[in-house]
CSV table of N, CA and C in Angstrom, one decimal:
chain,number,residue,atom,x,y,z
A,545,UNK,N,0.8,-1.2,0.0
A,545,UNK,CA,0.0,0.0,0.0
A,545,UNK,C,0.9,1.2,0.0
A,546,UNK,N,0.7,2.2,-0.7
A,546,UNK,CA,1.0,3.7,-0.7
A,546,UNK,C,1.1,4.1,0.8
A,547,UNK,N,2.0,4.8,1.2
A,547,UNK,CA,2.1,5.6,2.7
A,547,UNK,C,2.0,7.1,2.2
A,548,UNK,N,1.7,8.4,2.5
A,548,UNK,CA,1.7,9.5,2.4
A,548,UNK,C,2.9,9.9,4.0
A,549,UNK,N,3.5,10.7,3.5
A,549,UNK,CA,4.2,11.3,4.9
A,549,UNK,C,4.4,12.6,4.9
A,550,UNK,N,3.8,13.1,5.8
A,550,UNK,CA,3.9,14.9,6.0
A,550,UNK,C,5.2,15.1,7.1
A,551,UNK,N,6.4,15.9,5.9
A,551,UNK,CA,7.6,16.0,6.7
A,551,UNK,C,7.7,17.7,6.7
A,552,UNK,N,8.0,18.3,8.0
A,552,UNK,CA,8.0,19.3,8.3
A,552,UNK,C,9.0,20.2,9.4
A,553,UNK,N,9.2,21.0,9.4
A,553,UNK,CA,10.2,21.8,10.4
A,553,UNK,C,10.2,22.2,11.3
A,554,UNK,N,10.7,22.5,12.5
A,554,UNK,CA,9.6,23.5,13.7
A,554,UNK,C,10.9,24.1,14.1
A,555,UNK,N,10.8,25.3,14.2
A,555,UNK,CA,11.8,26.6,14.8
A,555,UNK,C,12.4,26.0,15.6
A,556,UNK,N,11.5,26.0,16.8
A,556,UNK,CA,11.3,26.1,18.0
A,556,UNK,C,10.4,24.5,19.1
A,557,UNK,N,11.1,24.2,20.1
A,557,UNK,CA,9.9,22.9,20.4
A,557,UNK,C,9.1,24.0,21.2
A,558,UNK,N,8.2,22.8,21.5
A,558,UNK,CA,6.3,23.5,21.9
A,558,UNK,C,5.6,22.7,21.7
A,559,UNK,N,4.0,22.7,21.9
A,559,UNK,CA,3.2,21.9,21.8
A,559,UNK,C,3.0,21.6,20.0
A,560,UNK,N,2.4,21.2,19.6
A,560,UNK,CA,2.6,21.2,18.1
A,560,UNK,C,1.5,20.3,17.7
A,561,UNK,N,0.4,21.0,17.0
A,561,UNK,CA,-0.8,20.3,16.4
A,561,UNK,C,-1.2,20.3,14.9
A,562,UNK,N,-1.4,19.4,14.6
A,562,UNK,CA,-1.8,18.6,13.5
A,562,UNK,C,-3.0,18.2,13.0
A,563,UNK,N,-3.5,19.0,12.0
A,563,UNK,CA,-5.2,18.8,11.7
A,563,UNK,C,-5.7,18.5,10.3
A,564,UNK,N,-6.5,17.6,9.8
A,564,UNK,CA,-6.6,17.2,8.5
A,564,UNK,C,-7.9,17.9,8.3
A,565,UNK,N,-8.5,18.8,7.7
A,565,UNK,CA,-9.5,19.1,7.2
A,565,UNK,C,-10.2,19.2,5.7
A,566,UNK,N,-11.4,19.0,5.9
A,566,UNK,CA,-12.0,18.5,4.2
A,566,UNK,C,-11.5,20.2,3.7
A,567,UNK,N,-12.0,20.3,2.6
A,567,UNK,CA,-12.4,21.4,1.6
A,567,UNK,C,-12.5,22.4,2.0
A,568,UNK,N,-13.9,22.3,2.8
A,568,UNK,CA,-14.7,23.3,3.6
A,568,UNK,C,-14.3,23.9,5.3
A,569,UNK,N,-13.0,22.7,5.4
A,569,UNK,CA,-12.1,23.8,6.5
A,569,UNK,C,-13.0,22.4,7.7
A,570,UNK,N,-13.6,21.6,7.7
A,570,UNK,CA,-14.4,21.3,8.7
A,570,UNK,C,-12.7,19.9,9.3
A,571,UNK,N,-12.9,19.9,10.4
A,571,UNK,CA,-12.3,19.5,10.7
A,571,UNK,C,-12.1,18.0,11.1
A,572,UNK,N,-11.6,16.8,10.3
A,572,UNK,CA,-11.6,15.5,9.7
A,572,UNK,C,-11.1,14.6,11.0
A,573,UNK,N,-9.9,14.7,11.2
A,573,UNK,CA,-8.9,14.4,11.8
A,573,UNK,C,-7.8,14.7,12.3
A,574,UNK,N,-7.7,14.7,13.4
A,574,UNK,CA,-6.1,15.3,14.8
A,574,UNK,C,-5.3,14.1,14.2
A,575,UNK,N,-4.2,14.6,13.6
A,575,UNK,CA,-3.2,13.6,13.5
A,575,UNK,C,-2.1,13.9,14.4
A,576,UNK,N,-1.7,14.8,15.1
A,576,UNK,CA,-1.4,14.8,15.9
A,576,UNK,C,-1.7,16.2,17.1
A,577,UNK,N,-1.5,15.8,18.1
A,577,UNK,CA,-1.5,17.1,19.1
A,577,UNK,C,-0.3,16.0,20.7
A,578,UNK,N,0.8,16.8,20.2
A,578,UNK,CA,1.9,16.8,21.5
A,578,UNK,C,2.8,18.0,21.6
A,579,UNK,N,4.3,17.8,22.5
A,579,UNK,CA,5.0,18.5,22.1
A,579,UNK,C,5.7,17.9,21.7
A,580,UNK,N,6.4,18.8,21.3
A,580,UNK,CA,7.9,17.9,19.8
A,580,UNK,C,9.1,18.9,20.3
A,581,UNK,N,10.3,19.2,20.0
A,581,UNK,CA,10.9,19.6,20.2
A,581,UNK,C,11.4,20.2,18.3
A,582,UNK,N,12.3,21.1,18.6
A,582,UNK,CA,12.7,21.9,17.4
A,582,UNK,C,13.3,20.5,16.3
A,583,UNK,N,13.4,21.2,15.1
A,583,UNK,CA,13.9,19.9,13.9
A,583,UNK,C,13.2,19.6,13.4
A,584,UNK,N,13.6,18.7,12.4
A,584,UNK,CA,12.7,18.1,11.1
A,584,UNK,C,11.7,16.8,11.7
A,585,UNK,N,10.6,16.9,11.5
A,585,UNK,CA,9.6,16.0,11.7
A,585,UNK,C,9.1,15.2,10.6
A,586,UNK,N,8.5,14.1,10.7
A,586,UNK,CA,7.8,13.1,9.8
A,586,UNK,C,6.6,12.4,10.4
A,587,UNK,N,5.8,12.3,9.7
A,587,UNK,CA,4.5,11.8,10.1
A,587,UNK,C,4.1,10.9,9.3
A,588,UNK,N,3.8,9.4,9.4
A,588,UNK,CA,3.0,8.8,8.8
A,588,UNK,C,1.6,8.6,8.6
A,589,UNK,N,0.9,9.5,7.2
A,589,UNK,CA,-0.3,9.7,7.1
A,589,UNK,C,-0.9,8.0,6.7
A,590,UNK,N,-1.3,7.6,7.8
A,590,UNK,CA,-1.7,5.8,7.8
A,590,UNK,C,-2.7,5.6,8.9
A,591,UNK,N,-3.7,4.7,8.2
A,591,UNK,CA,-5.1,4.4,8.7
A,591,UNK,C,-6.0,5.5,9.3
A,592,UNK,N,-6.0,6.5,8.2
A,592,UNK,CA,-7.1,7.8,8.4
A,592,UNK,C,-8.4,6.8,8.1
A,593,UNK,N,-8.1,6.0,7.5
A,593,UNK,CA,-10.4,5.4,7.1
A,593,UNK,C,-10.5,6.5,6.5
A,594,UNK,N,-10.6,7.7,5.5
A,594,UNK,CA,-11.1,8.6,4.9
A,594,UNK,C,-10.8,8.0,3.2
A,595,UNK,N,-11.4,8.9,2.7
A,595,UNK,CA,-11.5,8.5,0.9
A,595,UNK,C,-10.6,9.2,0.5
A,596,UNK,N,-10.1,9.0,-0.5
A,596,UNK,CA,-8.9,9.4,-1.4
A,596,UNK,C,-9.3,10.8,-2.1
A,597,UNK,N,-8.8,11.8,-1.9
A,597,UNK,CA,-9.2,12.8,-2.3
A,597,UNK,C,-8.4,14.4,-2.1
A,598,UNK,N,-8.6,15.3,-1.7
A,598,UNK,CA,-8.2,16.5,-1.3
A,598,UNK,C,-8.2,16.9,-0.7
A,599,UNK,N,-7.2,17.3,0.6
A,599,UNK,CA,-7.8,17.8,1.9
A,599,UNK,C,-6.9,19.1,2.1
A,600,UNK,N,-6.9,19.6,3.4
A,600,UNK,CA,-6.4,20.6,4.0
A,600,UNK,C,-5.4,19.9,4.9
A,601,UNK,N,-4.1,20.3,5.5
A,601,UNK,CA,-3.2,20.2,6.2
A,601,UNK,C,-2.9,20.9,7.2
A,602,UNK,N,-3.4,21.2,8.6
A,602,UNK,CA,-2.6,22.5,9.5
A,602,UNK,C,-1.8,21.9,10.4
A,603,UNK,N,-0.6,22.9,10.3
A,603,UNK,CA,0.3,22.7,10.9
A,603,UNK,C,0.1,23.8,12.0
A,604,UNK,N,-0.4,23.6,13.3
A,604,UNK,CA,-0.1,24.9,14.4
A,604,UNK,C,0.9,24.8,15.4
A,605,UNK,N,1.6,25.9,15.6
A,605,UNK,CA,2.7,25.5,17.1
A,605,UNK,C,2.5,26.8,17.3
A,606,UNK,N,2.5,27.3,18.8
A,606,UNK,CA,2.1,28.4,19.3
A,606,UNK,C,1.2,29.3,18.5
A,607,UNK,N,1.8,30.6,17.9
A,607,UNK,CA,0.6,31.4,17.4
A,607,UNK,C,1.0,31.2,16.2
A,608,UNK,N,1.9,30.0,15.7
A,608,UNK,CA,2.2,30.0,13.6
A,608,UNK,C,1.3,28.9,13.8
A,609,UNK,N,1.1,29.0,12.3
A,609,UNK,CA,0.1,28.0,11.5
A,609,UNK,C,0.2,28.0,10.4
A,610,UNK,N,0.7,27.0,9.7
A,610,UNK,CA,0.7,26.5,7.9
A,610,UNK,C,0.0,25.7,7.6
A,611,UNK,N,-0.7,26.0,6.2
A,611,UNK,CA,-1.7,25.0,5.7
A,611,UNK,C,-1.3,24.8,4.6
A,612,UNK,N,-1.4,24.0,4.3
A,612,UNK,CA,-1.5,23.3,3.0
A,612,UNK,C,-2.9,22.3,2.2
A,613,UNK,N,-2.8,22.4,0.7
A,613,UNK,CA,-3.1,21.4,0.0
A,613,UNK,C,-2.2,19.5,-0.2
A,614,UNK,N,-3.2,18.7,0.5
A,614,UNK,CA,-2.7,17.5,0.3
A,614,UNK,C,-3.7,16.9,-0.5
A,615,UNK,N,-2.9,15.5,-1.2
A,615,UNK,CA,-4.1,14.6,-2.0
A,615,UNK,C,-3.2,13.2,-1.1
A,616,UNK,N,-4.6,12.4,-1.0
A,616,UNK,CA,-4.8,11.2,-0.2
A,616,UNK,C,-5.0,10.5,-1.3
């Protein structure tokens, strides 16, 4: 099977949350919510149960937030 992996940076460590949302911003699935420490991160996007398709990506740690377009 295909694995998707969302690899990413963080300045700074902190609490650091992870949100998959449809289209419409509604919110799918927490892939993650801990703290991490600063450095390059990897996430394996594996056993969402959701349909292959288009979604939204956020990335939050303190008051930054990146989103992105992903396809599943």
């Amino acid at each position: 099977t295909e694995q998707s992996v969302l690899t990413f940076r963080l300045f700074e460590s902190g609490h650091t949350g992870i949100e998959l949302m449809d289209m419409t911003g509604k919110v799918i699935h927490t892939i993650l919510s801990e703290n991490l420490p600063a450095g390059e991160h990897k996430v394996l996007l594996t056993g969402l149960e959701i349909a292959p398709g288009a979604y939204i990506c956020s990335v939050r740690q303190g008051g930054r937030q990146c989103s992105l377009m992903i396809r599943i």
